[in-house]
Short mmCIF file of C-alpha atoms in Angstrom, two decimals:
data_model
loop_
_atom_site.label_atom_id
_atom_site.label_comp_id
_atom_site.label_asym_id
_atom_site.label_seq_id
_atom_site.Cartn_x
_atom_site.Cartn_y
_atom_site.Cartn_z
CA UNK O 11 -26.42 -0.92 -0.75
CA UNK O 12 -28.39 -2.91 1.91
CA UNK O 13 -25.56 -1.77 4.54
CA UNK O 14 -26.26 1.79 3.38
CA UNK O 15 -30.13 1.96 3.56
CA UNK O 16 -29.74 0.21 7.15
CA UNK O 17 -27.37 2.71 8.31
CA UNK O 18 -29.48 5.38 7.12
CA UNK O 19 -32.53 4.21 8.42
CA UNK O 20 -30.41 4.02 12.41
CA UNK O 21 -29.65 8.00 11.50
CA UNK O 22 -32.90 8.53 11.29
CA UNK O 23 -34.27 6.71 14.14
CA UNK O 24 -31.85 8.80 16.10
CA UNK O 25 -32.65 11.57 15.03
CA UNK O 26 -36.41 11.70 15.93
CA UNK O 27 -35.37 9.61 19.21
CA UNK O 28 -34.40 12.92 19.95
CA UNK O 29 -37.98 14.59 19.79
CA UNK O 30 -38.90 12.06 22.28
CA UNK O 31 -38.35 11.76 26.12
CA UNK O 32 -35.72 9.47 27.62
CA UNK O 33 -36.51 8.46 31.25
CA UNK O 34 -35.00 5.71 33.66
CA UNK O 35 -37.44 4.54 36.14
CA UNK O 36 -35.71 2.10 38.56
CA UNK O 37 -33.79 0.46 35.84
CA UNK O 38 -35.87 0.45 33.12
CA UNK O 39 -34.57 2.72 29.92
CA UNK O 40 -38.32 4.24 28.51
CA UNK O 41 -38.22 6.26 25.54
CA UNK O 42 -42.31 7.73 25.67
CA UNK O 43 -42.66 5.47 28.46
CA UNK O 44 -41.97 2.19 26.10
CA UNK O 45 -39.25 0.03 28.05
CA UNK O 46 -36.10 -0.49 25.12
CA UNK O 47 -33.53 -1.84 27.72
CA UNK O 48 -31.92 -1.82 31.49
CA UNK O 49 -29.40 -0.08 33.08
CA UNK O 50 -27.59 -0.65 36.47
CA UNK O 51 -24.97 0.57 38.27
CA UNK O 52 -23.65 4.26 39.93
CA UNK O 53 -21.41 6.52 39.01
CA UNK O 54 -18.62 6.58 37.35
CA UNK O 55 -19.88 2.75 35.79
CA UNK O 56 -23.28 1.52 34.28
CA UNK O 57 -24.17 -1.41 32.88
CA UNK O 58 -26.43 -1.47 29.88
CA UNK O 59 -28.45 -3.87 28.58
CA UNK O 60 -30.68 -5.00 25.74
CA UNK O 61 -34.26 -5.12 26.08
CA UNK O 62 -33.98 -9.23 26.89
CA UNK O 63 -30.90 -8.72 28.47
CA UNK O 64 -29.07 -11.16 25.98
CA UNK O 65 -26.06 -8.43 24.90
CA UNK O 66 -24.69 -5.65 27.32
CA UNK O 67 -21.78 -3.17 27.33
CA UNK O 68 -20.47 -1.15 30.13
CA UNK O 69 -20.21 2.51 30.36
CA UNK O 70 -17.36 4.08 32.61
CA UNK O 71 -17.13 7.90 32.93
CA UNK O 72 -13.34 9.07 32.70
CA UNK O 73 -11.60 12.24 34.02
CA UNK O 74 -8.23 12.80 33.65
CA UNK O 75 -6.50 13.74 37.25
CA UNK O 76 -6.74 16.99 38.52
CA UNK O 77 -8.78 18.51 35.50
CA UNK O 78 -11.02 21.75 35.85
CA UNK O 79 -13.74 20.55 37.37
CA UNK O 80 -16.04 22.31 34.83
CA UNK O 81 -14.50 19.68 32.69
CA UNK O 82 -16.95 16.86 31.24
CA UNK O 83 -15.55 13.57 31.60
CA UNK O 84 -15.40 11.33 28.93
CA UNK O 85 -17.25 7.73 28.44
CA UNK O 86 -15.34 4.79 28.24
CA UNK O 87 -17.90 1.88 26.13
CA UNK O 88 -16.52 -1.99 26.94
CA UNK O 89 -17.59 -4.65 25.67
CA UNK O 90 -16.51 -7.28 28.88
CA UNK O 91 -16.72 -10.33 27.27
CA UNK O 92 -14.15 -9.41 24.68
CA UNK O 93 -12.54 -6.96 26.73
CA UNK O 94 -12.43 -4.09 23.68
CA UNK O 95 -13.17 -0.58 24.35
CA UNK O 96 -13.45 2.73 22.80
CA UNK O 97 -14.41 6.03 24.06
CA UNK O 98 -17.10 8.68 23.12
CA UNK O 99 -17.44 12.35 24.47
CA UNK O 100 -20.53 14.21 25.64
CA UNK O 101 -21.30 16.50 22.33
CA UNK O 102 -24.74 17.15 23.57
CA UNK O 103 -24.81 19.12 26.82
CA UNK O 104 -25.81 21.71 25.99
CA UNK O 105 -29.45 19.81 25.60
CA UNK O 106 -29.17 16.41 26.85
CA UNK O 107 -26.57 16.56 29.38
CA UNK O 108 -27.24 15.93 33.02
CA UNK O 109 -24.91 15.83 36.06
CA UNK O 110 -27.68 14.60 38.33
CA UNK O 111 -28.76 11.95 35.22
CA UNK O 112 -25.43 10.58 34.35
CA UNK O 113 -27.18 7.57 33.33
CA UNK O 114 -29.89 9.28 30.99
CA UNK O 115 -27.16 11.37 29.58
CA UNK O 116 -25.08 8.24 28.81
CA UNK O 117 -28.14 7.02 26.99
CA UNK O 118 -28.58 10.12 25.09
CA UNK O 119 -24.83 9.87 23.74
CA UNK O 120 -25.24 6.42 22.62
CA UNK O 121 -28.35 7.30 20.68
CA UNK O 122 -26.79 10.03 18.96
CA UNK O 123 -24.47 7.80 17.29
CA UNK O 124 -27.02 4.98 16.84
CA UNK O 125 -25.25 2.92 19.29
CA UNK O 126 -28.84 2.93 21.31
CA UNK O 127 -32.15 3.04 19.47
CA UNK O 128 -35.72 3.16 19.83
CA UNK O 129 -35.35 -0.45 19.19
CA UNK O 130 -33.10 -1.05 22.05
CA UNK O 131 -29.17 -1.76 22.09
CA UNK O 132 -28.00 -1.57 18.53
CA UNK O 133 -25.03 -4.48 19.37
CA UNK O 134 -24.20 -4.49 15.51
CA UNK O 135 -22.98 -0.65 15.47
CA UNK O 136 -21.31 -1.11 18.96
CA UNK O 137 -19.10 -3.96 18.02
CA UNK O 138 -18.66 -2.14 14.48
CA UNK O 139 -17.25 0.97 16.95
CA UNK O 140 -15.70 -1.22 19.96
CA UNK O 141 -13.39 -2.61 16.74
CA UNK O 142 -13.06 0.72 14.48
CA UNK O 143 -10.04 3.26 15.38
CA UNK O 144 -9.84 4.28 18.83
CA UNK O 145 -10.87 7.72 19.17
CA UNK O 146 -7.78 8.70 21.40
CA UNK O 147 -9.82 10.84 23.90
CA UNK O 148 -8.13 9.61 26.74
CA UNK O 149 -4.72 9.76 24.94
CA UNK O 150 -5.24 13.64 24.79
CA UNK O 151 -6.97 14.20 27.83
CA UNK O 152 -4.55 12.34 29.96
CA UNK O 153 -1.56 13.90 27.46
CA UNK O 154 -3.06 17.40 28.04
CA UNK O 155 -3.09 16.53 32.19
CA UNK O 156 0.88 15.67 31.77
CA UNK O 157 2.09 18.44 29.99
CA UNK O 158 0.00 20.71 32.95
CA UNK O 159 1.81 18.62 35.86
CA UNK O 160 4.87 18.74 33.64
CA UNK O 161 4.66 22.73 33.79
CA UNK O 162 4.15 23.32 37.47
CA UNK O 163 7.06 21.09 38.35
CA UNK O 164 9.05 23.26 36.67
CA UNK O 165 7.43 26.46 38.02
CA UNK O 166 8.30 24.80 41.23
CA UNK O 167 12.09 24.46 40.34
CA UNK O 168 12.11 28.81 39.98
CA UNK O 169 10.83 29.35 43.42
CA UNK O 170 8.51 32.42 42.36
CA UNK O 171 7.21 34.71 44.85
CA UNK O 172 5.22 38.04 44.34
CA UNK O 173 5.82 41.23 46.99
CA UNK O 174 3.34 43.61 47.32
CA UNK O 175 4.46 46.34 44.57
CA UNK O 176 3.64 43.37 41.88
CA UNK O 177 7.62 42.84 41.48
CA UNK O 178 7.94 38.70 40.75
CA UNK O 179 11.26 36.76 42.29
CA UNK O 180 12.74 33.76 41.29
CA UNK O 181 16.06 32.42 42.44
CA UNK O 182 16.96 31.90 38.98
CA UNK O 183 16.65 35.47 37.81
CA UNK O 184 20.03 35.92 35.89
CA UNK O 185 20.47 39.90 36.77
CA UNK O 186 24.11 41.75 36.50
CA UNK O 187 23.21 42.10 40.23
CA UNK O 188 23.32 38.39 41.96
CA UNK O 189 21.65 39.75 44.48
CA UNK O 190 18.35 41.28 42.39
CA UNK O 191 16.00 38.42 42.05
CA UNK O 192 13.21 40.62 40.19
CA UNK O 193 11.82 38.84 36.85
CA UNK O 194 9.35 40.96 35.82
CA UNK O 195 6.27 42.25 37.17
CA UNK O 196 2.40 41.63 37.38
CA UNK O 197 -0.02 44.12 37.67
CA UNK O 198 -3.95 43.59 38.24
CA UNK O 199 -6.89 46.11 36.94
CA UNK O 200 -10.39 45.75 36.64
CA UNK O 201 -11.09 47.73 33.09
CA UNK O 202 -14.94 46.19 32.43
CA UNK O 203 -18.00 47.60 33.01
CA UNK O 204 -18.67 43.94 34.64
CA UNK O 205 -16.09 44.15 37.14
CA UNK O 206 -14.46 41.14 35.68
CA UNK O 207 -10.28 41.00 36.56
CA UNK O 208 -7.66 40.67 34.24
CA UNK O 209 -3.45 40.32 35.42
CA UNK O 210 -1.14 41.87 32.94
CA UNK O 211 2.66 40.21 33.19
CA UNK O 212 5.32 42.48 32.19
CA UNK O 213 9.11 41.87 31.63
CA UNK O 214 11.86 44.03 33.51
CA UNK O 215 11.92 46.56 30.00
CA UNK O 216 7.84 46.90 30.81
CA UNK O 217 7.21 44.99 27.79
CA UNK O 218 4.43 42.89 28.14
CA UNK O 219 4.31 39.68 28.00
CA UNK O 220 0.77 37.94 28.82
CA UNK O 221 -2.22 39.51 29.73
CA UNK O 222 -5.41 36.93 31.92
CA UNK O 223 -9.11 37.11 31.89
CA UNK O 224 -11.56 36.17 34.42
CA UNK O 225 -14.51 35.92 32.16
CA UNK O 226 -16.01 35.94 28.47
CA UNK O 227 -12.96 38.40 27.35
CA UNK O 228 -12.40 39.10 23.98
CA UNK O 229 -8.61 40.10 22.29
CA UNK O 230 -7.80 40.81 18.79
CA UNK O 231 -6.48 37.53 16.78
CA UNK O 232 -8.22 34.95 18.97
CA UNK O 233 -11.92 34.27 17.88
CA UNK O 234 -13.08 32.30 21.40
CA UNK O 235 -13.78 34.32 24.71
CA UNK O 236 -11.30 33.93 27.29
CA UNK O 237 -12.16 32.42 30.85
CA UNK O 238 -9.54 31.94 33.22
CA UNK O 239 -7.18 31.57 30.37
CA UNK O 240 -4.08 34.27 29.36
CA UNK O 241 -3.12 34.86 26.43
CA UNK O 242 0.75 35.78 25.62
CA UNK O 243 2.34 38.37 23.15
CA UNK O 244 2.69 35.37 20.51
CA UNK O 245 -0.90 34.57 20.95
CA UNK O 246 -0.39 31.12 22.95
CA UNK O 247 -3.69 30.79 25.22
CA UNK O 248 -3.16 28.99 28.77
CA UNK O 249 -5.30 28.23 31.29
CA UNK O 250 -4.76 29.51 34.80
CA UNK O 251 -7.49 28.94 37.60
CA UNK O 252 -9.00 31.92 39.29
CA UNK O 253 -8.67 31.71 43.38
CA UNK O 254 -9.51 34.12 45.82
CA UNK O 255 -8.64 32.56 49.02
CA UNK O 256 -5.68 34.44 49.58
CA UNK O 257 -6.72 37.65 50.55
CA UNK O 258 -9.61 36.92 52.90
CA UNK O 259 -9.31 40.08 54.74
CA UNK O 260 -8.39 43.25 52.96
CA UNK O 261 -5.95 43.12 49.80
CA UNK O 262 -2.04 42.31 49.33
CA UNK O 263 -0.62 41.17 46.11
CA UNK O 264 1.95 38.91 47.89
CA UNK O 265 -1.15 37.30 49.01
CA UNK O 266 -2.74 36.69 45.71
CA UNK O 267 -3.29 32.88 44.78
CA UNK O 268 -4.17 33.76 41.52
CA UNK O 269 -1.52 36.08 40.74
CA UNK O 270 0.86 33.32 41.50
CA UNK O 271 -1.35 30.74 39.44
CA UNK O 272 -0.91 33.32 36.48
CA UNK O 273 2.98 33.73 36.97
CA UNK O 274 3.71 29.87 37.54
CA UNK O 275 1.52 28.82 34.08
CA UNK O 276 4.10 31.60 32.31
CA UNK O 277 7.11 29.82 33.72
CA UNK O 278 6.02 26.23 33.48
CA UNK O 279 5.51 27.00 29.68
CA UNK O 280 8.97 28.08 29.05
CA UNK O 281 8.32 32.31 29.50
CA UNK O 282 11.51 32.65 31.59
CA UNK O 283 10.07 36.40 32.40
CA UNK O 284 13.26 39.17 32.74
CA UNK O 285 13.89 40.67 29.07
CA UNK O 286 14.78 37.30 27.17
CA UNK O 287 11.69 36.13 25.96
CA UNK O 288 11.50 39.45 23.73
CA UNK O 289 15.24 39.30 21.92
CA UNK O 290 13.87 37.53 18.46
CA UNK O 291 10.98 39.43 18.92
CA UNK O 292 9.24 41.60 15.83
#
């Protein structure tokens, strides 16, 4: 019951920590300009420590390679002594988050799970969460990264390439004529009042078979907006990164980096393009 009350009263704490103002000044963590600990360190790794600097944890910022850079890392908390760790995500960003305060933003994450407190560094709750269930965030992250690099190696096994008209080629198109490499096709429009692109994919019947948005896009049977994602005819969402560098001068298709981007997600996800992909379909 004791346990409860405490735990309870750590909530709250947090919670109105959150009407009040956060602010590092030279290494000193103030909360209404009262010092409740010490941080040191640079990104990607602080150091955090308790208001008489007898308990500390380090706090290492994570991104998995080669992620959208958009992308938030993660936070890695260790205890060193012990050696334990566990992970946390930025969940407030939308109010808290910084990228020029990674340090105050740290602080804010840790007091929204009453790891950090007006009272300082709550070292009870950390070791509680340092030896709870890891929270697997870098297990999915990392998994999410591998299945992406996994995907454009095999894109790069079809040798794609675009021609002007839109027509895609691959060297493993398997056409009655060995000597037609077509796959399908990929056509790009502009149909918003915002100007915002989309790519629509087709197979060689003109079926299609994914359509990509450049921004806040919204399709029937998906309930999030689309950015830089596609979305194929069995509703599987993808991301594919927008890039204009292609075609500094004038327009070709052949020349168009996202295009390609589009085309090699499709292929590196198993959508072998030609007529296939539609034989079991409804």
């Amino acid at each position: 019951m004791k346990k409860n009350v405490f735990n309870v009263l750590i909530m709250l704490i947090s919670v109105c920590s959150f009407a009040q103002k956060i602010k590092i000044d030279k290494g000193e963590i103030k909360l209404d300009e009262k010092t409740i600990g010490y941080v040191e360190g640079k990104k990607p790794v602080f150091k955090i420590y308790s208001l008489d600097k007898s308990a500390s944890i380090t706090a290492e910022l994570k991104n998995a390679p080669n992620e959208d850079s958009m992308k938030l890392p993660w936070i890695e908390i260790k205890n060193e002594t012990t050696g334990k760790t566990n992970e946390i995500d930025f969940k407030n960003k939308s109010r808290k988050f910084s990228a020029f305060n990674y340090d105050r933003s740290i602080i804010y994450e840790l007091m929204d799970r009453g790891y950090f407190t007006a009272e300082g560094l709550n070292v009870e709750a950390i070791e509680n969460f340092l030896n709870g269930e890891s929270a697997g965030i870098a297990a999915k992250r990392l998994g999410v990264q591998g299945d992406v690099d996994n995907a454009s190696r095999l894109a790069d096994t079809y040798q794609l390439a675009i021609d002007d008209n839109g027509v895609i080629y691959s060297i493993k198109a398997k056409n009655i004529d060995p000597n037609d490499k077509a796959i399908g096709f990929i056509r790009m429009t502009s149909p918003f009042t915002n100007g915002e692109l989309k790519y629509d994919v087709l197979d060689l019947d003109n079926r299609l078979i994914a359509t990509w948005y450049a921004k806040a896009a919204m399709v029937s049977g998906y309930d999030k907006f689309l950015n830089q994602e596609l979305i194929t005819w069995d509703n599987k969402v993808f991301k594919a990164t927008f890039d204009n560098r292609g075609n500094p001068i004038g327009y070709k298709m052949s020349k168009d980096i996202t295009a390609m981007n589009v085309v090699r997600v499709l292929v590196g996800n198993g959508y072998s393009l030609g007529s296939p992909n539609f034989e079991n379909r409804k």
